Amino acid sequence: MAGGGLEALGFTEALAASFAPHAREGLVPGRVVAAHTRYLRVRLEEGEALAEVAGSLRHRARGAVDMPAVGDFVAVRAREAGHRARVAAVLPRRTAFLRRAPGDRAVAQVLAANVDTAFLVMGLDGDFNTRRLERALVLAWESGAEPVVLLNKADLCADVEARRAEVEAAAPGVPVRVIAAKPGEGLEELRPWLVPGRTIVLLGSSGVGKSTIVNRLLGREKQKTSEVREADQRGRHTTTHREIVPLPGGALLLDTPGLREIQLWSDGAGLEAAFEDIAALAASCRFTDCAHGREPGCAVRRAADEGRLDPAGLGSYYKLRAELRALEVREDPLLRQRERSRWKAIHKSLRHGKPGREPLE
């Protein structure tokens, strides 16, 4: 990564203030620009260094979310004789892009830290799927980053405006830009977000053209690209690790491997932001804890019945809410016990012919 100092990487006065106690311990500030299997690549004021995570940081960490990730600003102990540089602390994050890590355990994984803008890339070919976009929006809003939808491969779409309208309806208030990265069309519309010192991240499933977008923004062939399969219009991963790539105008692009499956990690705020039309209607429900099932006075169900709310969007909301609820229950043993008791009460009321409270759908 070329020079320019830490300020060019987004190191602010607020970060400098939070770093001050570490400076008194002889540490230096840096930013994690890439992560490999065993080491982190960290940009320091004087250049880059390969660093390992200090044992003291591993000991203090409450879990994977406390460990340094790409995009983090960190306090580094410089390399000493016989030792690599070591990351001793992670500075406070402004934003954090989390997902549920793959596997059966309910564990959060940090995809990217200190991201300003999340470009959610969706192909206007066989990849087009507004339900998948809604999942990505929940993830983006939860992170604290500003989401922007990029509809790529416009050159392969017969009715671009219809697709744009469909996305704008699924993501109200979110900027939507149509591009065709392969022939290089529409990229000038991304300039408002490509600001010096600002970090953007590209998220989207494999084959949507993220690597081609990276190459176009860089003006050179940095990322390998691959052709998509004819059968399902999906591609193979062409980026193998997360890495911050400086763009010619001074913005910073954090490229990530394609996500075949986005598993949510949210406290619910991201869900409400992604479905703000439902959240707005919910404010008029008779009960503040309305589950939008069969409760009397439910403004959400009334809007759906009257055709003012997209049934498919409401169904997606139910599905994602149930997924988040299941994750919450798996994390919290007390809540898990309460959930068992709730279902026992529901089943008991059904056996005796009593109308129990509608469970989450």
Tab-separated table of C-alpha atoms in Angstrom:
chain	number	residue	atom	x	y	z
A	1	MET	CA	0.000	0.000	0.000
A	2	ALA	CA	1.393	3.373	-1.018
A	3	GLY	CA	2.327	6.075	1.445
A	4	GLY	CA	0.197	8.923	2.770
A	5	GLY	CA	0.348	8.195	6.482
A	6	LEU	CA	-2.367	6.924	8.764
A	7	GLU	CA	-4.533	9.983	8.086
A	8	ALA	CA	-4.964	8.699	4.535
A	9	LEU	CA	-6.300	5.489	6.058
A	10	GLY	CA	-8.938	7.312	8.100
A	11	PHE	CA	-7.013	7.779	11.368
A	12	THR	CA	-8.925	10.631	13.028
A	13	GLU	CA	-8.363	12.910	16.015
A	14	ALA	CA	-10.836	10.809	17.988
A	15	LEU	CA	-8.795	7.686	17.276
A	16	ALA	CA	-5.604	9.526	18.207
A	17	ALA	CA	-7.171	10.427	21.557
A	18	SER	CA	-8.174	6.810	22.228
A	19	PHE	CA	-4.661	5.689	21.312
A	20	ALA	CA	-2.926	8.076	23.762
A	21	PRO	CA	-2.737	5.577	26.688
A	22	HIS	CA	-1.096	3.015	24.398
A	23	ALA	CA	1.461	5.562	23.224
A	24	ARG	CA	2.659	5.906	26.805
A	25	GLU	CA	3.399	2.176	26.749
A	26	GLY	CA	5.631	2.563	23.707
A	27	LEU	CA	3.118	1.181	21.197
A	28	VAL	CA	2.467	2.620	17.739
A	29	PRO	CA	-0.847	3.008	15.881
A	30	GLY	CA	-1.706	1.089	12.737
A	31	ARG	CA	-4.579	-0.249	10.673
A	32	VAL	CA	-5.161	-3.868	9.728
A	33	VAL	CA	-5.223	-3.910	5.910
A	34	ALA	CA	-5.291	-7.674	5.323
A	35	ALA	CA	-5.754	-10.896	7.263
A	36	HIS	CA	-4.037	-14.184	6.507
A	37	THR	CA	-4.262	-17.538	8.244
A	38	ARG	CA	-1.718	-16.818	10.969
A	39	TYR	CA	-0.780	-13.168	10.580
A	40	LEU	CA	-2.260	-9.733	10.045
A	41	ARG	CA	-0.839	-7.220	7.600
A	42	VAL	CA	-0.803	-3.873	9.398
A	43	ARG	CA	-0.126	-0.455	7.897
A	44	LEU	CA	2.028	1.657	10.234
A	45	GLU	CA	3.191	5.234	9.810
A	46	GLU	CA	6.527	4.078	8.423
A	47	GLY	CA	5.226	1.238	6.260
A	48	GLU	CA	3.646	-2.206	6.479
A	49	ALA	CA	4.437	-5.059	8.848
A	50	LEU	CA	3.286	-8.613	9.360
A	51	ALA	CA	2.012	-8.929	12.922
A	52	GLU	CA	0.611	-11.599	15.184
A	53	VAL	CA	-1.976	-11.119	17.917
A	54	ALA	CA	-0.349	-10.663	21.316
A	55	GLY	CA	-1.092	-13.292	23.947
A	56	SER	CA	-2.350	-10.609	26.332
A	57	LEU	CA	-5.005	-9.543	23.797
A	58	ARG	CA	-6.117	-13.133	23.245
A	59	HIS	CA	-6.437	-13.526	27.018
A	60	ARG	CA	-8.544	-10.352	27.407
A	61	ALA	CA	-10.802	-11.068	24.438
A	62	ARG	CA	-14.330	-12.148	25.361
A	63	GLY	CA	-14.726	-13.849	22.010
A	64	ALA	CA	-14.015	-13.591	18.305
A	65	VAL	CA	-15.586	-10.133	18.066
A	66	ASP	CA	-12.853	-8.699	20.310
A	67	MET	CA	-10.078	-9.974	18.048
A	68	PRO	CA	-8.596	-7.658	15.391
A	69	ALA	CA	-10.216	-7.761	11.954
A	70	VAL	CA	-9.512	-6.107	8.634
A	71	GLY	CA	-10.288	-2.403	8.955
A	72	ASP	CA	-9.499	-2.212	12.657
A	73	PHE	CA	-7.198	0.472	14.002
A	74	VAL	CA	-4.833	-1.180	16.446
A	75	ALA	CA	-2.009	-0.555	18.908
A	76	VAL	CA	1.115	-2.396	17.808
A	77	ARG	CA	4.305	-3.332	19.604
A	78	ALA	CA	7.043	-2.933	17.053
A	79	ARG	CA	9.123	-5.885	15.966
A	80	GLU	CA	11.861	-6.857	18.365
A	81	ALA	CA	14.824	-9.180	17.929
A	82	GLY	CA	13.522	-12.711	17.416
A	83	HIS	CA	9.865	-11.622	17.497
A	84	ARG	CA	7.334	-10.366	14.977
A	85	ALA	CA	5.362	-7.214	15.545
A	86	ARG	CA	2.414	-7.850	17.851
A	87	VAL	CA	-1.079	-6.363	17.939
A	88	ALA	CA	-1.639	-5.542	21.612
A	89	ALA	CA	-5.018	-3.760	21.495
A	90	VAL	CA	-7.919	-2.904	19.212
A	91	LEU	CA	-9.042	0.735	19.223
A	92	PRO	CA	-12.791	1.479	19.512
A	93	ARG	CA	-14.679	0.681	16.310
A	94	ARG	CA	-16.973	3.237	14.709
A	95	THR	CA	-18.757	0.501	12.775
A	96	ALA	CA	-18.505	-3.279	12.707
A	97	PHE	CA	-19.820	-5.593	10.036
A	98	LEU	CA	-20.836	-8.809	11.795
A	99	ARG	CA	-22.401	-12.025	10.695
A	100	ARG	CA	-23.108	-15.307	12.358
A	101	ALA	CA	-20.065	-17.461	11.731
A	102	PRO	CA	-20.577	-20.628	9.662
A	103	GLY	CA	-21.276	-23.750	11.706
A	104	ASP	CA	-23.665	-24.798	14.439
A	105	ARG	CA	-22.376	-22.577	17.254
A	106	ALA	CA	-23.976	-19.145	17.717
A	107	VAL	CA	-20.784	-17.119	17.414
A	108	ALA	CA	-20.330	-13.672	15.850
A	109	GLN	CA	-17.699	-13.123	13.179
A	110	VAL	CA	-16.333	-9.695	12.224
A	111	LEU	CA	-16.245	-9.312	8.452
A	112	ALA	CA	-14.988	-5.734	8.396
A	113	ALA	CA	-14.473	-2.848	10.811
A	114	ASN	CA	-14.652	0.936	10.493
A	115	VAL	CA	-16.515	0.832	7.193
A	116	ASP	CA	-18.246	4.029	6.077
A	117	THR	CA	-20.240	2.739	3.115
A	118	ALA	CA	-21.424	-0.762	2.221
A	119	PHE	CA	-21.898	-1.361	-1.500
A	120	LEU	CA	-24.410	-4.224	-1.695
A	121	VAL	CA	-23.827	-5.731	-5.120
A	122	MET	CA	-26.534	-7.702	-6.890
A	123	GLY	CA	-26.427	-8.940	-10.473
A	124	LEU	CA	-29.160	-8.074	-12.948
A	125	ASP	CA	-28.940	-11.604	-14.306
A	126	GLY	CA	-29.760	-14.945	-12.702
A	127	ASP	CA	-28.465	-13.676	-9.338
A	128	PHE	CA	-31.260	-11.108	-8.946
A	129	ASN	CA	-33.045	-11.824	-5.654
A	130	THR	CA	-34.649	-9.111	-3.515
A	131	ARG	CA	-35.052	-11.485	-0.585
A	132	ARG	CA	-31.278	-11.954	-0.438
A	133	LEU	CA	-30.901	-8.174	-0.662
A	134	GLU	CA	-33.131	-7.730	2.385
A	135	ARG	CA	-30.812	-9.979	4.399
A	136	ALA	CA	-27.811	-7.919	3.303
A	137	LEU	CA	-29.611	-4.703	4.266
A	138	VAL	CA	-30.217	-5.996	7.787
A	139	LEU	CA	-26.512	-6.760	8.064
A	140	ALA	CA	-25.522	-3.334	6.703
A	141	TRP	CA	-27.853	-1.263	8.877
A	142	GLU	CA	-26.773	-3.226	11.935
A	143	SER	CA	-23.112	-2.448	11.193
A	144	GLY	CA	-23.572	1.320	11.296
A	145	ALA	CA	-22.347	1.754	7.714
A	146	GLU	CA	-24.403	3.482	5.024
A	147	PRO	CA	-25.820	0.936	2.556
A	148	VAL	CA	-25.822	1.619	-1.188
A	149	VAL	CA	-27.240	-0.942	-3.635
A	150	LEU	CA	-25.252	-1.559	-6.821
A	151	LEU	CA	-27.196	-3.331	-9.551
A	152	ASN	CA	-24.447	-4.738	-11.745
A	153	LYS	CA	-24.582	-6.346	-15.209
A	154	ALA	CA	-27.093	-3.876	-16.591
A	155	ASP	CA	-25.875	-4.886	-20.053
A	156	LEU	CA	-27.433	-8.336	-19.474
A	157	CYS	CA	-30.847	-7.093	-18.340
A	158	ALA	CA	-33.786	-6.534	-20.711
A	159	ASP	CA	-35.751	-4.237	-18.353
A	160	VAL	CA	-33.390	-2.335	-16.048
A	161	GLU	CA	-35.957	0.192	-14.850
A	162	ALA	CA	-38.384	-2.496	-13.718
A	163	ARG	CA	-35.623	-4.162	-11.716
A	164	ARG	CA	-34.568	-0.828	-10.217
A	165	ALA	CA	-38.151	-0.108	-9.162
A	166	GLU	CA	-38.381	-3.543	-7.551
A	167	VAL	CA	-35.209	-2.912	-5.542
A	168	GLU	CA	-36.256	0.598	-4.532
A	169	ALA	CA	-39.507	-0.845	-3.195
A	170	ALA	CA	-37.611	-3.505	-1.224
A	171	ALA	CA	-35.058	-0.985	0.103
A	172	PRO	CA	-36.918	2.310	0.669
A	173	GLY	CA	-34.630	5.299	1.159
A	174	VAL	CA	-31.465	3.399	0.199
A	175	PRO	CA	-29.509	4.806	-2.783
A	176	VAL	CA	-29.668	2.472	-5.806
A	177	ARG	CA	-27.164	2.749	-8.651
A	178	VAL	CA	-27.194	0.763	-11.895
A	179	ILE	CA	-23.826	-0.153	-13.407
A	180	ALA	CA	-22.270	-2.513	-15.915
A	181	ALA	CA	-18.777	-3.091	-14.566
A	182	LYS	CA	-17.502	-5.323	-17.368
A	183	PRO	CA	-17.961	-2.710	-20.123
A	184	GLY	CA	-17.240	0.064	-17.578
A	185	GLU	CA	-20.610	1.822	-17.593
A	186	GLY	CA	-22.177	3.839	-14.774
A	187	LEU	CA	-19.197	3.820	-12.383
A	188	GLU	CA	-19.046	7.617	-12.330
A	189	GLU	CA	-22.249	7.527	-10.252
A	190	LEU	CA	-20.266	6.077	-7.352
A	191	ARG	CA	-18.094	9.184	-6.911
A	192	PRO	CA	-20.131	10.695	-4.020
A	193	TRP	CA	-19.010	7.757	-1.854
A	194	LEU	CA	-15.420	7.499	-3.082
A	195	VAL	CA	-14.079	10.177	-0.740
A	196	PRO	CA	-10.410	10.274	0.399
A	197	GLY	CA	-9.912	8.485	3.713
A	198	ARG	CA	-13.346	6.858	3.588
A	199	THR	CA	-13.692	3.081	3.609
A	200	ILE	CA	-16.175	1.184	1.470
A	201	VAL	CA	-16.894	-2.523	1.402
A	202	LEU	CA	-18.285	-4.640	-1.415
A	203	LEU	CA	-20.701	-7.353	-0.308
A	204	GLY	CA	-22.554	-9.785	-2.491
A	205	SER	CA	-22.748	-13.417	-3.444
A	206	SER	CA	-20.200	-15.093	-5.668
A	207	GLY	CA	-20.457	-14.211	-9.338
A	208	VAL	CA	-22.109	-10.785	-9.032
A	209	GLY	CA	-19.003	-9.033	-10.379
A	210	LYS	CA	-17.298	-7.619	-7.276
A	211	SER	CA	-13.798	-8.352	-8.585
A	212	THR	CA	-14.609	-6.678	-11.899
A	213	ILE	CA	-15.826	-3.601	-10.006
A	214	VAL	CA	-12.570	-3.548	-8.030
A	215	ASN	CA	-10.558	-3.687	-11.254
A	216	ARG	CA	-12.570	-0.870	-12.794
A	217	LEU	CA	-12.260	1.369	-9.739
A	218	LEU	CA	-8.517	0.721	-9.603
A	219	GLY	CA	-8.032	1.184	-13.321
A	220	ARG	CA	-5.950	-1.973	-13.512
A	221	GLU	CA	-6.269	-5.751	-13.246
A	222	LYS	CA	-5.846	-6.288	-9.524
A	223	GLN	CA	-8.420	-9.011	-8.885
A	224	LYS	CA	-8.814	-12.149	-10.965
A	225	THR	CA	-12.251	-12.628	-12.451
A	226	SER	CA	-14.054	-15.762	-13.549
A	227	GLU	CA	-16.932	-16.541	-15.857
A	228	VAL	CA	-20.235	-17.499	-14.283
A	229	ARG	CA	-21.814	-20.902	-14.850
A	230	GLU	CA	-24.450	-20.907	-17.562
A	231	ALA	CA	-26.767	-23.173	-15.549
A	232	ASP	CA	-27.352	-20.855	-12.611
A	233	GLN	CA	-25.458	-17.647	-13.454
A	234	ARG	CA	-23.277	-18.090	-10.376
A	235	GLY	CA	-19.519	-17.852	-10.201
A	236	ARG	CA	-16.668	-19.120	-8.095
A	237	HIS	CA	-14.864	-17.073	-5.457
A	238	THR	CA	-12.085	-15.018	-7.031
A	239	THR	CA	-11.027	-13.104	-3.902
A	240	THR	CA	-9.438	-15.355	-1.289
A	241	HIS	CA	-8.935	-13.006	1.673
A	242	ARG	CA	-10.186	-9.701	3.004
A	243	GLU	CA	-7.978	-6.781	2.104
A	244	ILE	CA	-8.066	-2.972	2.026
A	245	VAL	CA	-7.226	-1.663	-1.426
A	246	PRO	CA	-6.446	2.071	-1.878
A	247	LEU	CA	-8.225	3.623	-4.847
A	248	PRO	CA	-6.634	6.306	-7.085
A	249	GLY	CA	-8.829	9.093	-5.658
A	250	GLY	CA	-7.913	8.326	-2.037
A	251	ALA	CA	-10.902	6.211	-0.993
A	252	LEU	CA	-10.265	2.802	0.548
A	253	LEU	CA	-11.983	-0.334	-0.694
A	254	LEU	CA	-12.245	-3.323	1.626
A	255	ASP	CA	-12.714	-6.326	-0.628
A	256	THR	CA	-14.114	-9.548	0.830
A	257	PRO	CA	-14.593	-13.067	-0.493
A	258	GLY	CA	-18.035	-13.704	-1.970
A	259	LEU	CA	-20.593	-14.674	0.629
A	260	ARG	CA	-22.455	-17.801	-0.423
A	261	GLU	CA	-24.731	-17.539	2.605
A	262	ILE	CA	-25.379	-14.492	4.771
A	263	GLN	CA	-26.247	-15.587	8.293
A	264	LEU	CA	-27.581	-12.747	10.391
A	265	TRP	CA	-26.162	-11.368	13.594
A	266	SER	CA	-28.342	-8.571	14.909
A	267	ASP	CA	-30.098	-7.261	18.003
A	268	GLY	CA	-33.110	-6.356	15.883
A	269	ALA	CA	-32.242	-2.731	15.118
A	270	GLY	CA	-30.940	-3.639	11.682
A	271	LEU	CA	-34.132	-5.574	10.913
A	272	GLU	CA	-36.302	-2.579	11.796
A	273	ALA	CA	-34.150	-0.274	9.655
A	274	ALA	CA	-34.240	-2.633	6.668
A	275	PHE	CA	-38.055	-2.910	6.909
A	276	GLU	CA	-38.806	0.662	7.910
A	277	ASP	CA	-42.247	0.527	6.261
A	278	ILE	CA	-43.246	-2.274	8.635
A	279	ALA	CA	-41.630	-0.496	11.590
A	280	ALA	CA	-43.618	2.663	10.787
A	281	LEU	CA	-46.879	0.725	10.645
A	282	ALA	CA	-46.054	-1.143	13.879
A	283	ALA	CA	-46.129	2.164	15.762
A	284	SER	CA	-49.920	2.161	15.234
A	285	CYS	CA	-50.512	-1.384	16.514
A	286	ARG	CA	-52.777	-1.666	19.548
A	287	PHE	CA	-50.148	-3.589	21.541
A	288	THR	CA	-46.565	-2.359	21.833
A	289	ASP	CA	-45.282	-5.958	21.758
A	290	CYS	CA	-47.449	-6.930	18.785
A	291	ALA	CA	-45.978	-9.870	16.863
A	292	HIS	CA	-48.038	-8.910	13.761
A	293	GLY	CA	-49.769	-12.264	13.760
A	294	ARG	CA	-53.437	-12.475	14.741
A	295	GLU	CA	-53.435	-9.920	17.538
A	296	PRO	CA	-56.429	-7.535	17.456
A	297	GLY	CA	-55.606	-4.025	16.287
A	298	CYS	CA	-52.492	-5.010	14.324
A	299	ALA	CA	-51.783	-2.184	11.872
A	300	VAL	CA	-49.253	-4.294	9.955
A	301	ARG	CA	-51.679	-7.130	9.201
A	302	ARG	CA	-54.398	-4.613	8.327
A	303	ALA	CA	-52.081	-2.918	5.806
A	304	ALA	CA	-51.224	-6.302	4.270
A	305	ASP	CA	-54.906	-7.292	4.043
A	306	GLU	CA	-55.770	-3.973	2.400
A	307	GLY	CA	-52.972	-4.292	-0.163
A	308	ARG	CA	-50.914	-1.398	1.234
A	309	LEU	CA	-48.036	-3.692	2.232
A	310	ASP	CA	-46.239	-6.165	-0.009
A	311	PRO	CA	-47.096	-9.689	1.227
A	312	ALA	CA	-43.760	-11.052	-0.012
A	313	GLY	CA	-41.866	-8.394	1.946
A	314	LEU	CA	-43.900	-9.142	5.064
A	315	GLY	CA	-43.172	-12.838	4.646
A	316	SER	CA	-39.457	-12.083	4.381
A	317	TYR	CA	-39.705	-9.945	7.538
A	318	TYR	CA	-41.339	-12.833	9.413
A	319	LYS	CA	-38.650	-15.241	8.246
A	320	LEU	CA	-35.731	-12.998	9.201
A	321	ARG	CA	-37.302	-12.094	12.543
A	322	ALA	CA	-37.778	-15.771	13.361
A	323	GLU	CA	-34.137	-16.429	12.445
A	324	LEU	CA	-32.949	-13.664	14.758
A	325	ARG	CA	-35.227	-14.899	17.530
A	326	ALA	CA	-33.842	-18.422	17.171
A	327	LEU	CA	-30.288	-17.089	17.344
A	328	GLU	CA	-31.131	-15.015	20.427
A	329	VAL	CA	-32.647	-18.039	22.147
A	330	ARG	CA	-29.577	-20.178	21.368
A	331	GLU	CA	-27.312	-17.536	22.920
A	332	ASP	CA	-29.259	-16.972	26.149
A	333	PRO	CA	-29.950	-20.008	28.393
A	334	LEU	CA	-32.555	-18.104	30.461
A	335	LEU	CA	-34.344	-16.943	27.342
A	336	ARG	CA	-34.190	-20.498	26.010
A	337	GLN	CA	-36.009	-21.728	29.145
A	338	ARG	CA	-38.603	-18.966	28.823
A	339	GLU	CA	-39.134	-19.927	25.186
A	340	ARG	CA	-39.752	-23.560	26.164
A	341	SER	CA	-42.294	-22.401	28.766
A	342	ARG	CA	-44.002	-20.164	26.221
A	343	TRP	CA	-44.432	-23.012	23.747
A	344	LYS	CA	-45.694	-25.343	26.489
A	345	ALA	CA	-48.370	-22.761	27.341
A	346	ILE	CA	-49.323	-22.439	23.667
A	347	HIS	CA	-49.621	-26.199	23.215
A	348	LYS	CA	-51.641	-26.509	26.426
A	349	SER	CA	-54.084	-23.830	25.329
A	350	LEU	CA	-54.501	-25.543	21.949
A	351	ARG	CA	-55.281	-28.882	23.647
A	352	HIS	CA	-57.987	-27.219	25.754
A	353	GLY	CA	-59.380	-25.211	22.858
A	354	LYS	CA	-58.269	-21.853	24.216
A	355	PRO	CA	-56.922	-19.149	21.890
A	356	GLY	CA	-53.292	-18.852	22.923
A	357	ARG	CA	-51.145	-15.898	21.880
A	358	GLU	CA	-49.930	-16.158	18.305
A	359	PRO	CA	-46.291	-17.306	18.228
A	360	LEU	CA	-43.677	-15.581	16.126
A	361	GLU	CA	-43.988	-16.745	12.538
